[in-house]
Amino acid sequence: LYRRYGLWFRLRKLIIWLLGVYIAIPFLVKLCPAIQAKLVFLNFVRVPYFIDLKRPQDQGLNHTCNYYLQPEEDVTIGVWHTVPATLWKNARGKDQLWFEDALGSSHPVILYLHGNAGTRGGDHRVELYKVLSSLGYHVVTFDYRGWGDSIGSPSERGMTYDALHVFDWIKARSGDNPVYIWGHSLGTGVATNLVRRLCERETPPDALILESPFTNIREEARSHPFSIYRYFPGFDWFFLDPITTSGIKFANDENVKYISCSLLILHAEDDPVVPFHLGKKLYNIAATSRSFRDYKVQFVPFHTDLGYRHKYIYRSPELPRILR
């Protein structure tokens, strides 16, 4: 009986402690909005670990060059440029100048904007670069300030400006070749911010591709399956308002109303991170927007049975046809 009482006492103590932590976290987030910002960006999570981002060839990208660009003073971003697979032999042993000149070859360019957490060397991202390269695209990708080996502090404004700087860098070298913007997950927020700005200055890309997009960051946070607090009283006040206070909106639903270029949305029905219904809702907003009346807007769902979830759409054998 004594041992049972001691075990119950320790278990009750643990439950009370866990309950206290559970209740304290919302107040901590409310008092320190920067915590919520870090949870949105997850830039401190560097996966895979122990890779040298200066050596993309270690990830099987033998036709890739690593650059460093400087969008602003005190900000440096790491960039990878993968040439089309048909240029693989010519690319071996070449320096940065050769790769920059290669952007002027008669191949389209995709600027890829990755999601939160990890780096430009993430496994599923590398596999997508390989697929796109095999289809004849240049692929230019980078780590936003504060991610990977890029220097600076993360913010929505900063991420968007980094993307704008890389886009202008590409256009200065690619001539008349088509340039497409591809955003994935949180990167879709950066992508629509970027393309809206490009359309406003009348230099739109040739197309925008959104993989696993959401409507806006508040709806994504509210719908996120991993949110254990979504039914917590005052969830919006505790968790969503601090995101807005930190200047984080990623308002895809507003941005698409000001975008004038072809739009392709890809979303897996079994996506556990960004719910499928948010991608469909964004499509419905875009499809009825006046800004797209002269452009093609397409939504491509991937059935649950395919198992592509949040980041494996690159495995689809239909992807080449869809992109064409």
Short mmCIF file of C-alpha atoms in Angstrom, two decimals:
data_model
loop_
_atom_site.label_atom_id
_atom_site.label_comp_id
_atom_site.label_asym_id
_atom_site.label_seq_id
_atom_site.Cartn_x
_atom_site.Cartn_y
_atom_site.Cartn_z
CA LEU A 1 0.00 0.00 0.00
CA TYR A 2 2.86 2.36 0.84
CA ARG A 3 4.54 1.68 -2.49
CA ARG A 4 1.24 2.16 -4.36
CA TYR A 5 0.60 5.42 -2.54
CA GLY A 6 4.14 6.61 -3.34
CA LEU A 7 3.72 5.74 -7.02
CA TRP A 8 0.35 7.54 -7.20
CA PHE A 9 1.82 10.58 -5.45
CA ARG A 10 4.69 10.80 -7.95
CA LEU A 11 2.31 10.28 -10.90
CA ARG A 12 -0.06 12.98 -9.62
CA LYS A 13 2.87 15.33 -9.12
CA LEU A 14 4.03 14.71 -12.70
CA ILE A 15 0.52 15.32 -14.06
CA ILE A 16 0.21 18.59 -12.14
CA TRP A 17 3.65 19.68 -13.39
CA LEU A 18 2.78 18.87 -17.03
CA LEU A 19 -0.56 20.66 -16.69
CA GLY A 20 1.22 23.70 -15.28
CA VAL A 21 3.65 23.76 -18.21
CA TYR A 22 0.77 23.32 -20.67
CA ILE A 23 -1.07 26.30 -19.20
CA ALA A 24 2.08 28.45 -18.85
CA ILE A 25 3.21 28.12 -22.49
CA PRO A 26 0.39 30.27 -23.99
CA PHE A 27 1.20 33.09 -21.55
CA LEU A 28 4.90 32.79 -22.35
CA VAL A 29 4.18 33.01 -26.09
CA LYS A 30 1.92 36.01 -25.56
CA LEU A 31 4.57 37.83 -23.53
CA CYS A 32 7.37 36.93 -26.00
CA PRO A 33 6.03 37.02 -29.59
CA ALA A 34 9.53 36.21 -30.85
CA ILE A 35 8.97 32.62 -29.64
CA GLN A 36 6.01 32.23 -31.99
CA ALA A 37 8.03 33.74 -34.84
CA LYS A 38 10.76 31.14 -34.31
CA LEU A 39 8.14 28.38 -34.40
CA VAL A 40 6.86 29.71 -37.73
CA PHE A 41 10.32 29.95 -39.33
CA LEU A 42 12.05 27.00 -37.60
CA ASN A 43 15.25 28.33 -39.16
CA PHE A 44 17.23 26.96 -36.19
CA VAL A 45 16.35 23.41 -37.30
CA ARG A 46 19.13 22.48 -39.74
CA VAL A 47 18.33 19.15 -41.37
CA PRO A 48 20.20 17.17 -42.58
CA TYR A 49 22.97 17.89 -40.10
CA PHE A 50 26.69 17.88 -40.80
CA ILE A 51 26.51 18.65 -44.53
CA ASP A 52 28.78 21.20 -46.14
CA LEU A 53 26.54 23.58 -48.09
CA LYS A 54 29.58 24.80 -49.99
CA ARG A 55 29.80 21.34 -51.59
CA PRO A 56 26.47 20.49 -53.30
CA GLN A 57 28.26 17.65 -55.09
CA ASP A 58 28.23 15.78 -51.77
CA GLN A 59 24.44 15.58 -52.18
CA GLY A 60 24.74 14.11 -55.67
CA LEU A 61 24.50 17.49 -57.42
CA ASN A 62 27.64 17.32 -59.55
CA HIS A 63 26.28 19.94 -61.95
CA THR A 64 25.61 22.53 -59.25
CA CYS A 65 27.57 25.61 -58.19
CA ASN A 66 27.44 27.30 -54.79
CA TYR A 67 27.32 31.13 -54.75
CA TYR A 68 27.03 33.81 -52.11
CA LEU A 69 25.00 36.96 -52.83
CA GLN A 70 24.51 40.09 -50.74
CA PRO A 71 20.96 41.48 -50.90
CA GLU A 72 21.63 44.10 -48.23
CA GLU A 73 24.48 45.31 -46.08
CA ASP A 74 25.26 42.76 -43.35
CA VAL A 75 23.14 40.13 -45.15
CA THR A 76 24.70 37.28 -47.15
CA ILE A 77 22.71 34.40 -48.63
CA GLY A 78 23.93 31.03 -49.88
CA VAL A 79 22.71 30.07 -53.37
CA TRP A 80 22.79 26.84 -55.38
CA HIS A 81 22.52 26.86 -59.17
CA THR A 82 21.86 23.51 -60.84
CA VAL A 83 22.10 23.49 -64.62
CA PRO A 84 19.93 21.29 -66.89
CA ALA A 85 21.06 17.67 -67.00
CA THR A 86 21.99 18.06 -70.68
CA LEU A 87 24.77 20.43 -69.58
CA TRP A 88 26.08 18.03 -66.92
CA LYS A 89 29.28 17.05 -68.75
CA ASN A 90 30.07 20.63 -69.73
CA ALA A 91 29.56 21.79 -66.12
CA ARG A 92 32.18 19.52 -64.57
CA GLY A 93 35.05 21.52 -63.12
CA LYS A 94 33.63 24.87 -64.21
CA ASP A 95 33.75 28.00 -62.05
CA GLN A 96 31.01 30.41 -60.98
CA LEU A 97 31.43 32.63 -64.04
CA TRP A 98 30.67 29.68 -66.36
CA PHE A 99 27.52 28.84 -64.41
CA GLU A 100 26.33 32.45 -64.50
CA ASP A 101 26.89 32.59 -68.26
CA ALA A 102 25.00 29.30 -68.63
CA LEU A 103 21.80 31.02 -67.44
CA GLY A 104 21.78 32.69 -70.85
CA SER A 105 21.56 29.33 -72.63
CA SER A 106 18.23 28.42 -74.22
CA HIS A 107 16.75 26.75 -71.14
CA PRO A 108 14.01 27.98 -68.78
CA VAL A 109 14.88 28.85 -65.18
CA ILE A 110 13.03 27.92 -61.98
CA LEU A 111 13.63 29.97 -58.84
CA TYR A 112 12.79 27.58 -55.99
CA LEU A 113 11.72 29.02 -52.61
CA HIS A 114 11.82 26.38 -49.88
CA GLY A 115 9.66 26.09 -46.77
CA ASN A 116 10.54 26.47 -43.10
CA ALA A 117 13.17 24.40 -41.30
CA GLY A 118 16.13 22.75 -42.96
CA THR A 119 18.33 24.23 -45.67
CA ARG A 120 18.67 24.29 -49.44
CA GLY A 121 20.36 20.89 -49.00
CA GLY A 122 17.26 19.14 -47.60
CA ASP A 123 16.77 15.65 -49.02
CA HIS A 124 13.36 16.19 -50.65
CA ARG A 125 14.52 19.54 -52.04
CA VAL A 126 17.62 17.99 -53.60
CA GLU A 127 15.47 15.29 -55.21
CA LEU A 128 13.21 17.94 -56.73
CA TYR A 129 16.22 19.83 -58.15
CA LYS A 130 17.30 16.60 -59.83
CA VAL A 131 13.86 16.04 -61.34
CA LEU A 132 13.61 19.60 -62.64
CA SER A 133 17.15 19.47 -63.99
CA SER A 134 16.34 16.25 -65.86
CA LEU A 135 13.38 18.07 -67.46
CA GLY A 136 15.68 20.75 -68.86
CA TYR A 137 15.39 23.52 -66.28
CA HIS A 138 18.03 25.59 -64.58
CA VAL A 139 17.19 25.47 -60.85
CA VAL A 140 18.29 28.36 -58.64
CA THR A 141 17.57 28.04 -54.93
CA PHE A 142 18.89 29.70 -51.79
CA ASP A 143 18.63 29.87 -48.02
CA TYR A 144 16.88 32.96 -46.70
CA ARG A 145 18.77 35.14 -44.24
CA GLY A 146 19.05 33.21 -40.97
CA TRP A 147 18.75 29.77 -42.64
CA GLY A 148 21.63 27.40 -43.37
CA ASP A 149 24.87 29.34 -43.85
CA SER A 150 23.08 32.57 -44.79
CA ILE A 151 23.77 35.55 -42.54
CA GLY A 152 21.04 37.78 -41.10
CA SER A 153 17.90 37.66 -38.98
CA PRO A 154 14.75 36.06 -40.42
CA SER A 155 11.64 38.10 -41.13
CA GLU A 156 8.91 38.01 -43.74
CA ARG A 157 10.12 41.28 -45.25
CA GLY A 158 13.71 40.05 -45.34
CA MET A 159 12.78 36.70 -46.93
CA THR A 160 10.79 38.49 -49.63
CA TYR A 161 13.61 40.93 -50.32
CA ASP A 162 16.12 38.06 -50.58
CA ALA A 163 13.86 36.39 -53.16
CA LEU A 164 13.51 39.64 -55.11
CA HIS A 165 17.28 40.10 -55.14
CA VAL A 166 17.86 36.58 -56.49
CA PHE A 167 15.12 37.00 -59.11
CA ASP A 168 16.70 40.22 -60.38
CA TRP A 169 20.11 38.52 -60.36
CA ILE A 170 18.70 35.73 -62.54
CA LYS A 171 16.94 38.11 -64.95
CA ALA A 172 20.15 40.08 -65.42
CA ARG A 173 21.80 36.89 -66.76
CA SER A 174 19.04 34.81 -68.35
CA GLY A 175 18.14 37.07 -71.26
CA ASP A 176 14.76 36.21 -72.77
CA ASN A 177 14.59 32.73 -71.24
CA PRO A 178 11.40 32.03 -69.24
CA VAL A 179 11.74 32.36 -65.47
CA TYR A 180 9.27 30.55 -63.21
CA ILE A 181 8.79 30.93 -59.44
CA TRP A 182 8.22 27.71 -57.43
CA GLY A 183 7.29 28.02 -53.77
CA HIS A 184 6.76 25.14 -51.35
CA SER A 185 4.89 25.32 -48.02
CA LEU A 186 6.03 28.48 -46.19
CA GLY A 187 7.89 29.32 -49.39
CA THR A 188 4.51 29.81 -51.10
CA GLY A 189 4.05 32.84 -48.85
CA VAL A 190 7.40 34.22 -49.99
CA ALA A 191 6.52 33.36 -53.60
CA THR A 192 3.21 35.26 -53.66
CA ASN A 193 4.79 38.22 -51.85
CA LEU A 194 7.50 38.26 -54.51
CA VAL A 195 5.23 37.81 -57.53
CA ARG A 196 2.76 40.41 -56.32
CA ARG A 197 5.63 42.88 -56.07
CA LEU A 198 6.93 41.89 -59.52
CA CYS A 199 3.48 42.35 -61.06
CA GLU A 200 3.10 45.75 -59.41
CA ARG A 201 6.34 46.91 -61.03
CA GLU A 202 5.23 45.28 -64.32
CA THR A 203 7.99 42.63 -64.46
CA PRO A 204 5.99 39.45 -63.72
CA PRO A 205 7.55 35.98 -63.98
CA ASP A 206 6.41 33.64 -66.73
CA ALA A 207 4.47 31.51 -64.24
CA LEU A 208 3.97 30.85 -60.53
CA ILE A 209 3.93 27.32 -59.09
CA LEU A 210 2.68 26.80 -55.53
CA GLU A 211 3.27 23.41 -53.92
CA SER A 212 1.30 22.69 -50.72
CA PRO A 213 0.12 26.29 -50.25
CA PHE A 214 -2.05 27.81 -47.53
CA THR A 215 -4.32 30.86 -47.56
CA ASN A 216 -2.57 32.90 -44.86
CA ILE A 217 -0.38 32.14 -41.87
CA ARG A 218 -3.20 32.56 -39.32
CA GLU A 219 -5.42 30.00 -41.03
CA GLU A 220 -2.48 27.66 -41.45
CA ALA A 221 -1.58 27.92 -37.74
CA ARG A 222 -5.21 27.39 -36.77
CA SER A 223 -5.53 24.33 -39.05
CA HIS A 224 -2.12 22.80 -38.38
CA PRO A 225 -2.60 19.20 -37.24
CA PHE A 226 0.30 19.49 -34.79
CA SER A 227 -1.27 22.39 -32.90
CA ILE A 228 -2.19 20.93 -29.52
CA TYR A 229 -3.64 24.30 -28.43
CA ARG A 230 -6.15 24.92 -31.22
CA TYR A 231 -9.08 24.24 -28.84
CA PHE A 232 -7.45 26.18 -25.99
CA PRO A 233 -9.65 29.10 -24.79
CA GLY A 234 -8.37 32.31 -26.36
CA PHE A 235 -6.24 30.45 -28.94
CA ASP A 236 -6.27 33.40 -31.37
CA TRP A 237 -5.27 35.90 -28.69
CA PHE A 238 -2.52 33.72 -27.24
CA PHE A 239 -1.02 32.25 -30.42
CA LEU A 240 -2.21 33.95 -33.60
CA ASP A 241 -2.08 37.59 -32.51
CA PRO A 242 1.64 37.29 -31.55
CA ILE A 243 2.35 36.09 -35.11
CA THR A 244 0.71 39.23 -36.49
CA THR A 245 2.50 41.35 -33.90
CA SER A 246 5.79 39.95 -35.23
CA GLY A 247 4.88 41.23 -38.70
CA ILE A 248 4.23 37.76 -40.14
CA LYS A 249 1.24 37.49 -42.48
CA PHE A 250 2.18 35.50 -45.62
CA ALA A 251 -1.21 36.48 -47.03
CA ASN A 252 -1.44 34.26 -50.11
CA ASP A 253 -5.19 34.82 -50.30
CA GLU A 254 -4.69 38.59 -50.61
CA ASN A 255 -1.63 38.41 -52.84
CA VAL A 256 -3.28 36.30 -55.55
CA LYS A 257 -5.76 39.12 -56.15
CA TYR A 258 -2.87 41.24 -57.47
CA ILE A 259 -0.98 38.63 -59.47
CA SER A 260 -1.11 38.54 -63.27
CA CYS A 261 0.64 35.43 -64.60
CA SER A 262 -0.18 31.76 -65.07
CA LEU A 263 -0.68 29.90 -61.78
CA LEU A 264 -0.29 26.19 -61.01
CA ILE A 265 -1.18 24.79 -57.58
CA LEU A 266 -0.04 21.30 -56.53
CA HIS A 267 -1.37 19.71 -53.34
CA ALA A 268 -1.53 16.20 -51.92
CA GLU A 269 -4.78 15.18 -50.27
CA ASP A 270 -2.90 13.47 -47.44
CA ASP A 271 -0.73 16.49 -46.59
CA PRO A 272 -0.36 16.38 -42.77
CA VAL A 273 1.28 19.83 -42.45
CA VAL A 274 -0.73 22.16 -44.71
CA PRO A 275 -4.27 20.79 -44.93
CA PHE A 276 -5.50 20.08 -48.45
CA HIS A 277 -8.59 22.25 -48.00
CA LEU A 278 -6.42 25.37 -47.62
CA GLY A 279 -4.79 24.79 -51.01
CA LYS A 280 -8.21 24.24 -52.57
CA LYS A 281 -9.56 27.39 -50.92
CA LEU A 282 -6.63 29.41 -52.28
CA TYR A 283 -7.33 28.05 -55.77
CA ASN A 284 -10.99 29.09 -55.54
CA ILE A 285 -9.94 32.62 -54.58
CA ALA A 286 -7.44 32.84 -57.43
CA ALA A 287 -9.76 31.29 -60.03
CA THR A 288 -12.38 33.99 -59.43
CA SER A 289 -9.91 36.87 -59.20
CA ARG A 290 -10.06 39.49 -61.97
CA SER A 291 -6.26 39.63 -62.07
CA PHE A 292 -6.15 36.10 -63.54
CA ARG A 293 -8.85 36.58 -66.19
CA ASP A 294 -6.28 36.49 -69.02
CA TYR A 295 -4.14 33.71 -67.51
CA LYS A 296 -4.45 30.00 -66.87
CA VAL A 297 -5.11 28.94 -63.27
CA GLN A 298 -4.86 25.21 -62.57
CA PHE A 299 -5.21 23.07 -59.44
CA VAL A 300 -3.74 19.56 -59.49
CA PRO A 301 -4.63 17.30 -56.53
CA PHE A 302 -2.74 14.11 -55.70
CA HIS A 303 -4.83 11.29 -54.26
CA THR A 304 -4.19 10.04 -50.74
CA ASP A 305 -3.31 6.56 -52.04
CA LEU A 306 -0.18 7.99 -53.70
CA GLY A 307 1.31 8.86 -50.30
CA TYR A 308 2.98 12.11 -51.41
CA ARG A 309 1.99 13.88 -48.17
CA HIS A 310 3.71 17.26 -47.66
CA LYS A 311 6.96 17.01 -49.58
CA TYR A 312 7.04 14.08 -51.98
CA ILE A 313 5.10 15.37 -54.99
CA TYR A 314 8.42 15.30 -56.88
CA ARG A 315 7.95 11.49 -57.04
CA SER A 316 4.90 11.80 -59.28
CA PRO A 317 5.50 10.33 -62.78
CA GLU A 318 2.86 12.83 -63.96
CA LEU A 319 4.91 15.86 -62.93
CA PRO A 320 6.70 16.32 -66.31
CA ARG A 321 3.35 16.32 -68.15
CA ILE A 322 1.81 18.69 -65.59
CA LEU A 323 4.65 21.17 -65.92
CA ARG A 324 4.54 21.06 -69.71
#
